[in-house]
Amino acid sequence: MNVMTTIYNFAAGPATMPDSVINQIKEDLPSYANSGMSVMEISHRSALFDGIIDDAKQDLRDLLGIPDNYQVLFFQGGCTLQFTAAPLNLANNYHRIALLDSGHWADRARDEAQRVGTKVDVLASTKADHYTKLPVLKSLTQNTYDYLHITTNNTIEGTAYSELPDTGATELVGDMSSNFLGQQYDMKKFGLVMAGAQKNLGIAGLTIVIVRNDLIGKVKNLPSMIDYDLFAKKNSMFNTPPVFAIYTAGLVLKWLKEQGGVSEMERRNRQKSGLLYDFLDNSQLFTAPVEKAARSLTNVPFITGQPELDTKLIAQAADVGLLNIKGHRSVGGMRASLYNAMPYAGVEKLVDFLNKFEKNNR
Ligand SMILES: *Cc1c(COP(=O)(O)O)cnc(C)c1O
């Protein structure tokens, strides 16, 4: 590839990061804050790191409007470990949770909850529609569940909830991994939010949990590494935290603040995804299979319906610097992930490329 080609990385995660953050990391790498030590080398018990973790927590609170009666916790083990941790911490009354089956990640959450003995009732599923729609909760009048689990944005299938389901007295738990900080939600509506960092907040190795105080500390003798109450008491430093990943997330959060915060990100994500959806909807060759009302702002799957043509397109796109537009193996076709760090110019270049490809392959 020509080294002068501008690269746009449409990967679903790990995903593209803001250029300015990469440059800041480069600058800080040999000596963080004139300490003579790399951030990779500093102690998590140092004043230097205290500043990093406290700023990251406060910036998350500011950006998301997290109320004071919620904890902001940092874990390792990916969002997948939270599929285990959430039921073990929260499903302590009925030992039963409800779930809306919106695709792959909801299914993974169901599976992990069941592995630790939690009963899971799937209240609605759009499996029969190949997850091109979102499951809708009819009513939840009786509170016989410790919580209802939803995936706010379905990374693989390309759907997202813009309105949260009304769960009545039942707590709502949201896996927000792939639209965290990319779309506005009212945090007060959730008992717990979980999100892996490597989609929209930096690099793998860090997972954010935001949880209301009254929901934690009810189960004794949980494994320490997934004990929300213990992590709250230890400021997420029961053991060595992922220092570099927290530092990186901190830089992304500062960048987000400079850009205008989550409302501005949502505006841009609507603009970027709108450009691509408009093109796809008017195309003779491409189809965006997801129902309009359910479409994700951050992950856009599309197909030609001809697997060989898809393969050709993915290769030609890579040749011009449009990387990682191959769809997930379970869905096929293409997928463009348009997280916060993807500039509008990247989507313009993608649409321009798809337009030319369509003309050349009629
Ligand atoms: C990527 C993803 C996960 C899994 O995250 P890991 O950090 O790999 O465990 C869970 N849920 C959603 C919605 C995701 O996009």
Short mmCIF file of C-alpha atoms and ligand atoms in Angstrom, two decimals:
data_model
loop_
_atom_site.label_atom_id
_atom_site.label_comp_id
_atom_site.label_asym_id
_atom_site.label_seq_id
_atom_site.Cartn_x
_atom_site.Cartn_y
_atom_site.Cartn_z
CA MET A 1 0.00 0.00 0.00
CA ASN A 2 1.10 3.55 -0.76
CA VAL A 3 2.45 4.96 2.49
CA MET A 4 0.78 8.29 1.70
CA THR A 5 -2.70 6.74 1.71
CA THR A 6 -4.81 7.95 4.62
CA ILE A 7 -5.99 4.95 6.60
CA TYR A 8 -9.50 4.73 8.01
CA ASN A 9 -10.02 1.81 10.33
CA PHE A 10 -13.66 0.66 10.48
CA ALA A 11 -12.96 -2.23 12.88
CA ALA A 12 -15.60 -3.08 15.48
CA GLY A 13 -13.12 -3.39 18.34
CA PRO A 14 -10.33 -2.88 19.13
CA ALA A 15 -11.13 0.18 17.12
CA THR A 16 -9.85 3.48 15.82
CA MET A 17 -8.66 6.08 18.34
CA PRO A 18 -8.41 9.86 17.98
CA ASP A 19 -5.14 10.94 16.29
CA SER A 20 -4.50 13.52 18.99
CA VAL A 21 -4.69 10.82 21.68
CA ILE A 22 -2.17 8.63 19.84
CA ASN A 23 0.13 11.64 19.53
CA GLN A 24 -0.23 12.44 23.22
CA ILE A 25 0.65 8.84 24.12
CA LYS A 26 3.70 9.08 21.87
CA GLU A 27 4.79 12.25 23.60
CA ASP A 28 4.17 10.94 27.11
CA LEU A 29 5.60 7.47 26.54
CA PRO A 30 9.26 7.91 27.58
CA SER A 31 8.56 10.19 30.53
CA TYR A 32 5.11 10.77 31.97
CA ALA A 33 4.61 14.29 33.38
CA ASN A 34 8.38 14.85 33.51
CA SER A 35 8.76 11.98 35.98
CA GLY A 36 11.53 10.29 34.01
CA MET A 37 9.34 7.15 33.97
CA SER A 38 7.01 5.82 31.34
CA VAL A 39 3.36 5.50 32.31
CA MET A 40 3.97 1.79 31.70
CA GLU A 41 6.41 1.81 34.60
CA ILE A 42 4.74 3.91 37.26
CA SER A 43 3.27 2.42 40.41
CA HIS A 44 -0.47 2.26 40.77
CA ARG A 45 0.15 3.40 44.37
CA SER A 46 1.82 6.63 43.22
CA ALA A 47 0.50 10.18 43.30
CA LEU A 48 0.99 10.24 39.53
CA PHE A 49 -1.48 7.41 39.04
CA ASP A 50 -3.90 8.77 41.65
CA GLY A 51 -4.23 11.81 39.42
CA ILE A 52 -4.88 9.66 36.35
CA ILE A 53 -7.57 7.44 37.88
CA ASP A 54 -9.34 10.21 39.77
CA ASP A 55 -9.49 12.42 36.67
CA ALA A 56 -10.79 9.54 34.56
CA LYS A 57 -13.56 8.84 37.06
CA GLN A 58 -14.54 12.49 37.35
CA ASP A 59 -14.50 13.00 33.58
CA LEU A 60 -16.78 9.99 33.16
CA ARG A 61 -19.13 11.44 35.77
CA ASP A 62 -19.17 14.81 34.02
CA LEU A 63 -19.60 13.42 30.51
CA LEU A 64 -22.36 10.96 31.36
CA GLY A 65 -24.07 12.94 34.12
CA ILE A 66 -23.62 10.08 36.57
CA PRO A 67 -25.47 10.85 39.82
CA ASP A 68 -23.58 10.84 43.13
CA ASN A 69 -25.29 7.71 44.36
CA TYR A 70 -23.60 5.63 41.65
CA GLN A 71 -20.13 4.09 41.74
CA VAL A 72 -17.77 4.25 38.78
CA LEU A 73 -15.63 1.09 38.86
CA PHE A 74 -12.74 -0.15 36.72
CA PHE A 75 -12.34 -3.87 36.07
CA GLN A 76 -10.25 -6.18 33.93
CA GLY A 77 -11.55 -9.26 32.12
CA GLY A 78 -13.53 -7.46 29.43
CA CYS A 79 -17.26 -6.93 29.31
CA THR A 80 -17.54 -10.71 29.14
CA LEU A 81 -16.47 -11.03 32.77
CA GLN A 82 -19.28 -8.63 33.70
CA PHE A 83 -21.77 -11.14 32.27
CA THR A 84 -20.63 -13.27 35.24
CA ALA A 85 -20.10 -10.46 37.74
CA ALA A 86 -23.47 -8.74 37.30
CA PRO A 87 -25.61 -11.78 38.17
CA LEU A 88 -23.32 -12.79 41.04
CA ASN A 89 -23.53 -9.31 42.59
CA LEU A 90 -27.08 -8.32 41.71
CA ALA A 91 -29.17 -11.46 41.19
CA ASN A 92 -29.24 -12.20 44.91
CA ASN A 93 -32.94 -11.99 45.70
CA TYR A 94 -34.92 -13.92 43.08
CA HIS A 95 -31.81 -15.52 41.53
CA ARG A 96 -33.61 -14.92 38.27
CA ILE A 97 -33.10 -12.26 35.63
CA ALA A 98 -34.96 -11.23 32.50
CA LEU A 99 -33.27 -10.61 29.17
CA LEU A 100 -34.14 -9.16 25.79
CA ASP A 101 -32.54 -11.31 23.11
CA SER A 102 -31.18 -8.84 20.58
CA GLY A 103 -28.35 -10.98 19.23
CA HIS A 104 -24.90 -12.32 19.90
CA TRP A 105 -23.91 -10.33 22.99
CA ALA A 106 -27.27 -10.76 24.71
CA ASP A 107 -26.92 -14.47 24.09
CA ARG A 108 -23.44 -14.47 25.61
CA ALA A 109 -24.79 -12.64 28.67
CA ARG A 110 -27.56 -15.23 29.05
CA ASP A 111 -25.09 -18.08 28.79
CA GLU A 112 -22.67 -16.70 31.39
CA ALA A 113 -25.48 -15.91 33.85
CA GLN A 114 -26.78 -19.46 33.56
CA ARG A 115 -23.30 -20.85 34.18
CA VAL A 116 -23.31 -19.34 37.65
CA GLY A 117 -26.75 -20.71 38.45
CA THR A 118 -28.89 -17.66 37.63
CA LYS A 119 -32.20 -18.41 35.93
CA VAL A 120 -32.68 -16.36 32.78
CA ASP A 121 -36.08 -15.67 31.19
CA VAL A 122 -35.89 -14.36 27.63
CA LEU A 123 -38.91 -12.03 27.51
CA ALA A 124 -38.61 -11.15 23.82
CA SER A 125 -36.38 -12.17 20.95
CA THR A 126 -35.90 -11.09 17.35
CA LYS A 127 -33.93 -14.16 16.38
CA ALA A 128 -36.63 -15.11 13.84
CA ASP A 129 -35.98 -11.75 12.11
CA HIS A 130 -32.23 -12.44 12.08
CA TYR A 131 -31.97 -9.64 14.64
CA THR A 132 -32.71 -6.94 12.08
CA LYS A 133 -35.21 -5.56 14.62
CA LEU A 134 -35.06 -4.97 18.35
CA PRO A 135 -37.00 -7.09 20.82
CA VAL A 136 -39.71 -5.06 22.50
CA LEU A 137 -40.69 -5.52 26.12
CA LYS A 138 -44.49 -5.84 26.35
CA SER A 139 -44.93 -5.29 30.04
CA LEU A 140 -43.14 -6.07 33.23
CA THR A 141 -45.75 -5.50 35.89
CA GLN A 142 -44.69 -8.16 38.35
CA ASN A 143 -41.30 -7.67 39.88
CA THR A 144 -39.95 -11.20 40.07
CA TYR A 145 -36.59 -10.50 38.50
CA ASP A 146 -33.43 -9.11 40.03
CA TYR A 147 -32.96 -7.16 36.81
CA LEU A 148 -33.58 -7.01 33.08
CA HIS A 149 -30.48 -7.22 30.88
CA ILE A 150 -30.35 -5.38 27.57
CA THR A 151 -27.63 -4.67 25.03
CA THR A 152 -28.07 -0.98 24.24
CA ASN A 153 -26.15 -1.30 20.97
CA ASN A 154 -25.73 -4.58 19.13
CA THR A 155 -22.25 -4.39 17.69
CA ILE A 156 -22.61 -7.31 15.30
CA GLU A 157 -26.23 -6.94 14.16
CA GLY A 158 -26.20 -3.12 13.96
CA THR A 159 -29.23 -2.28 16.09
CA ALA A 160 -29.50 0.14 19.04
CA TYR A 161 -32.12 1.21 21.53
CA SER A 162 -32.82 4.92 21.31
CA GLU A 163 -35.66 4.56 23.83
CA LEU A 164 -35.02 2.38 26.85
CA PRO A 165 -37.64 -0.22 27.78
CA ASP A 166 -39.95 0.66 30.66
CA THR A 167 -39.14 -1.95 33.27
CA GLY A 168 -41.39 -0.68 36.03
CA ALA A 169 -39.94 -1.61 39.42
CA THR A 170 -37.40 -4.02 37.90
CA GLU A 171 -33.82 -2.78 37.67
CA LEU A 172 -32.36 -2.24 34.21
CA VAL A 173 -28.84 -3.46 33.41
CA GLY A 174 -27.30 -2.27 30.16
CA ASP A 175 -24.37 -3.61 28.18
CA MET A 176 -23.29 -0.35 26.56
CA SER A 177 -19.93 -1.54 25.22
CA SER A 178 -20.36 -0.34 21.67
CA ASN A 179 -22.22 2.94 22.08
CA PHE A 180 -20.82 4.05 25.42
CA LEU A 181 -20.22 7.82 25.22
CA GLY A 182 -21.48 7.80 21.64
CA GLN A 183 -25.18 8.22 22.32
CA GLN A 184 -27.00 9.89 25.19
CA TYR A 185 -28.87 7.85 27.78
CA ASP A 186 -30.33 8.82 31.12
CA MET A 187 -28.04 7.05 33.58
CA LYS A 188 -30.70 7.21 36.31
CA LYS A 189 -32.77 4.70 34.35
CA PHE A 190 -30.10 2.05 34.87
CA GLY A 191 -29.21 0.11 38.00
CA LEU A 192 -25.99 -0.87 36.28
CA VAL A 193 -24.14 -0.11 33.05
CA MET A 194 -21.20 -2.16 31.81
CA ALA A 195 -18.87 -1.26 28.92
CA GLY A 196 -15.58 -2.59 27.61
CA ALA A 197 -13.18 0.21 26.71
CA GLN A 198 -11.88 -1.01 23.37
CA LYS A 199 -14.85 0.12 21.26
CA ASN A 200 -15.28 3.77 22.11
CA LEU A 201 -13.02 4.53 25.08
CA GLY A 202 -9.52 3.38 24.30
CA ILE A 203 -7.82 0.04 24.51
CA ALA A 204 -8.63 -3.48 25.67
CA GLY A 205 -7.93 -4.43 29.27
CA LEU A 206 -10.34 -2.02 30.93
CA THR A 207 -14.05 -2.40 31.57
CA ILE A 208 -16.23 0.26 33.15
CA VAL A 209 -19.03 -0.58 35.56
CA ILE A 210 -21.41 2.14 36.73
CA VAL A 211 -23.67 0.85 39.49
CA ARG A 212 -26.10 2.34 41.98
CA ASN A 213 -24.91 2.16 45.59
CA ASP A 214 -27.93 0.38 47.03
CA LEU A 215 -27.51 -2.59 44.67
CA ILE A 216 -24.07 -3.61 45.90
CA GLY A 217 -22.62 -5.12 49.06
CA LYS A 218 -25.44 -7.61 49.53
CA VAL A 219 -23.54 -10.80 48.76
CA LYS A 220 -20.79 -11.97 51.07
CA ASN A 221 -17.61 -13.74 49.98
CA LEU A 222 -17.81 -13.13 46.27
CA PRO A 223 -14.57 -13.73 44.36
CA SER A 224 -12.65 -10.53 45.10
CA MET A 225 -11.94 -9.64 41.47
CA ILE A 226 -15.64 -9.33 40.65
CA ASP A 227 -16.88 -7.94 43.96
CA TYR A 228 -18.44 -4.54 43.19
CA ASP A 229 -18.56 -3.51 46.83
CA LEU A 230 -14.89 -4.37 47.38
CA PHE A 231 -13.85 -2.48 44.24
CA ALA A 232 -15.91 0.52 45.35
CA LYS A 233 -14.16 0.51 48.74
CA LYS A 234 -10.71 0.10 47.17
CA ASN A 235 -11.15 2.78 44.48
CA SER A 236 -10.83 -0.02 41.86
CA MET A 237 -7.36 -0.85 43.20
CA PHE A 238 -7.85 -4.07 45.09
CA ASN A 239 -4.93 -5.38 43.04
CA THR A 240 -2.85 -3.82 40.25
CA PRO A 241 -5.28 -2.12 37.88
CA PRO A 242 -4.61 -1.86 34.10
CA VAL A 243 -2.63 1.35 34.48
CA PHE A 244 -1.94 1.96 30.80
CA ALA A 245 -5.55 1.28 29.75
CA ILE A 246 -6.88 3.67 32.40
CA TYR A 247 -4.37 6.33 31.33
CA THR A 248 -5.45 5.89 27.69
CA ALA A 249 -9.14 6.08 28.59
CA GLY A 250 -8.34 9.25 30.53
CA LEU A 251 -6.88 10.85 27.40
CA VAL A 252 -9.91 9.84 25.34
CA LEU A 253 -12.22 11.34 27.98
CA LYS A 254 -10.32 14.64 27.90
CA TRP A 255 -10.56 14.61 24.10
CA LEU A 256 -14.32 13.98 24.36
CA LYS A 257 -14.73 16.97 26.66
CA GLU A 258 -12.82 19.20 24.25
CA GLN A 259 -15.01 18.01 21.37
CA GLY A 260 -18.20 19.01 23.18
CA GLY A 261 -19.16 15.89 25.11
CA VAL A 262 -21.62 13.09 24.47
CA SER A 263 -24.39 15.23 22.94
CA GLU A 264 -21.96 16.48 20.31
CA MET A 265 -20.71 12.92 19.73
CA GLU A 266 -24.27 11.73 19.21
CA ARG A 267 -24.87 14.57 16.74
CA ARG A 268 -21.75 13.61 14.79
CA ASN A 269 -22.54 9.90 14.94
CA ARG A 270 -26.02 10.62 13.54
CA GLN A 271 -24.47 12.66 10.77
CA LYS A 272 -21.87 10.01 9.89
CA SER A 273 -24.23 7.04 10.02
CA GLY A 274 -26.92 9.08 8.21
CA LEU A 275 -24.57 9.69 5.30
CA LEU A 276 -23.88 5.97 4.97
CA TYR A 277 -27.49 4.81 5.51
CA ASP A 278 -28.78 7.34 2.96
CA PHE A 279 -26.34 6.05 0.39
CA LEU A 280 -27.19 2.40 1.13
CA ASP A 281 -30.94 3.01 1.01
CA ASN A 282 -30.65 4.64 -2.41
CA SER A 283 -28.27 2.07 -3.83
CA GLN A 284 -29.25 -0.59 -6.38
CA LEU A 285 -26.44 -2.87 -5.25
CA PHE A 286 -26.23 -2.54 -1.47
CA THR A 287 -28.77 -3.22 1.23
CA ALA A 288 -28.75 -2.18 4.87
CA PRO A 289 -30.83 -5.01 6.37
CA VAL A 290 -31.70 -3.40 9.71
CA GLU A 291 -35.16 -1.88 10.16
CA LYS A 292 -34.88 1.93 10.11
CA ALA A 293 -36.19 2.58 13.62
CA ALA A 294 -33.67 0.16 15.13
CA ARG A 295 -30.53 1.26 13.35
CA SER A 296 -27.29 1.71 15.24
CA LEU A 297 -25.36 4.98 15.05
CA THR A 298 -22.05 3.18 15.56
CA ASN A 299 -22.16 -0.13 13.67
CA VAL A 300 -23.58 -0.30 10.16
CA PRO A 301 -23.88 -3.73 8.50
CA PHE A 302 -24.61 -3.93 4.78
CA ILE A 303 -24.60 -6.55 2.03
CA THR A 304 -24.64 -6.99 -1.72
CA GLY A 305 -26.26 -10.40 -1.41
CA GLN A 306 -23.40 -11.87 -3.45
CA PRO A 307 -20.62 -13.28 -1.22
CA GLU A 308 -17.96 -13.20 -4.00
CA LEU A 309 -18.70 -9.57 -4.71
CA ASP A 310 -18.46 -8.79 -0.98
CA THR A 311 -15.01 -10.42 -0.87
CA LYS A 312 -13.87 -8.41 -3.88
CA LEU A 313 -15.18 -5.20 -2.35
CA ILE A 314 -13.49 -5.77 1.01
CA ALA A 315 -10.14 -6.33 -0.75
CA GLN A 316 -10.50 -3.27 -3.00
CA ALA A 317 -11.50 -1.12 -0.04
CA ALA A 318 -8.37 -2.17 1.84
CA ASP A 319 -6.26 -1.18 -1.19
CA VAL A 320 -7.47 2.40 -0.87
CA GLY A 321 -7.03 2.57 2.89
CA LEU A 322 -10.56 1.66 4.00
CA LEU A 323 -9.72 -1.11 6.44
CA ASN A 324 -11.67 -3.77 8.31
CA ILE A 325 -15.08 -3.44 6.68
CA LYS A 326 -15.62 -7.20 6.66
CA GLY A 327 -18.80 -8.16 8.50
CA HIS A 328 -18.79 -10.42 11.54
CA ARG A 329 -18.46 -14.10 10.58
CA SER A 330 -21.95 -14.81 11.93
CA VAL A 331 -23.60 -12.20 9.67
CA GLY A 332 -21.34 -11.98 6.60
CA GLY A 333 -21.27 -9.05 4.19
CA MET A 334 -19.75 -5.80 5.38
CA ARG A 335 -19.87 -3.70 8.52
CA ALA A 336 -18.56 -0.20 9.05
CA SER A 337 -18.01 0.77 12.66
CA LEU A 338 -18.30 4.53 13.08
CA TYR A 339 -17.25 5.12 16.66
CA ASN A 340 -16.53 8.56 18.10
CA ALA A 341 -12.97 8.64 16.78
CA MET A 342 -14.03 7.98 13.16
CA PRO A 343 -14.02 11.35 11.38
CA TYR A 344 -16.77 12.39 8.95
CA ALA A 345 -14.14 12.42 6.21
CA GLY A 346 -13.65 8.68 6.70
CA VAL A 347 -17.32 8.01 6.02
CA GLU A 348 -17.29 10.36 3.01
CA LYS A 349 -14.38 8.41 1.58
CA LEU A 350 -16.17 5.11 2.24
CA VAL A 351 -19.39 6.29 0.55
CA ASP A 352 -17.42 7.63 -2.40
CA PHE A 353 -15.66 4.29 -2.74
CA LEU A 354 -18.94 2.29 -2.50
CA ASN A 355 -20.53 4.55 -5.10
CA LYS A 356 -17.68 3.93 -7.56
CA PHE A 357 -17.70 0.22 -6.80
CA GLU A 358 -21.40 0.08 -7.58
CA LYS A 359 -20.92 1.85 -10.94
CA ASN A 360 -18.06 -0.51 -11.86
CA ASN A 361 -19.98 -3.63 -10.92
CA ARG A 362 -23.39 -3.13 -12.46
C1 LIG B 1 -17.31 -6.37 22.36
C2 LIG B 1 -18.54 -6.53 23.15
C3 LIG B 1 -18.58 -7.34 24.31
C4 LIG B 1 -17.42 -8.17 24.77
O1 LIG B 1 -16.38 -7.44 25.21
P1 LIG B 1 -15.00 -8.08 25.69
O2 LIG B 1 -14.31 -6.91 26.24
O3 LIG B 1 -14.33 -8.68 24.50
O4 LIG B 1 -15.30 -9.12 26.72
C5 LIG B 1 -19.76 -7.39 25.01
N1 LIG B 1 -20.83 -6.70 24.63
C6 LIG B 1 -20.84 -5.92 23.53
C7 LIG B 1 -22.07 -5.18 23.15
C8 LIG B 1 -19.69 -5.81 22.76
O5 LIG B 1 -19.70 -5.05 21.66
#
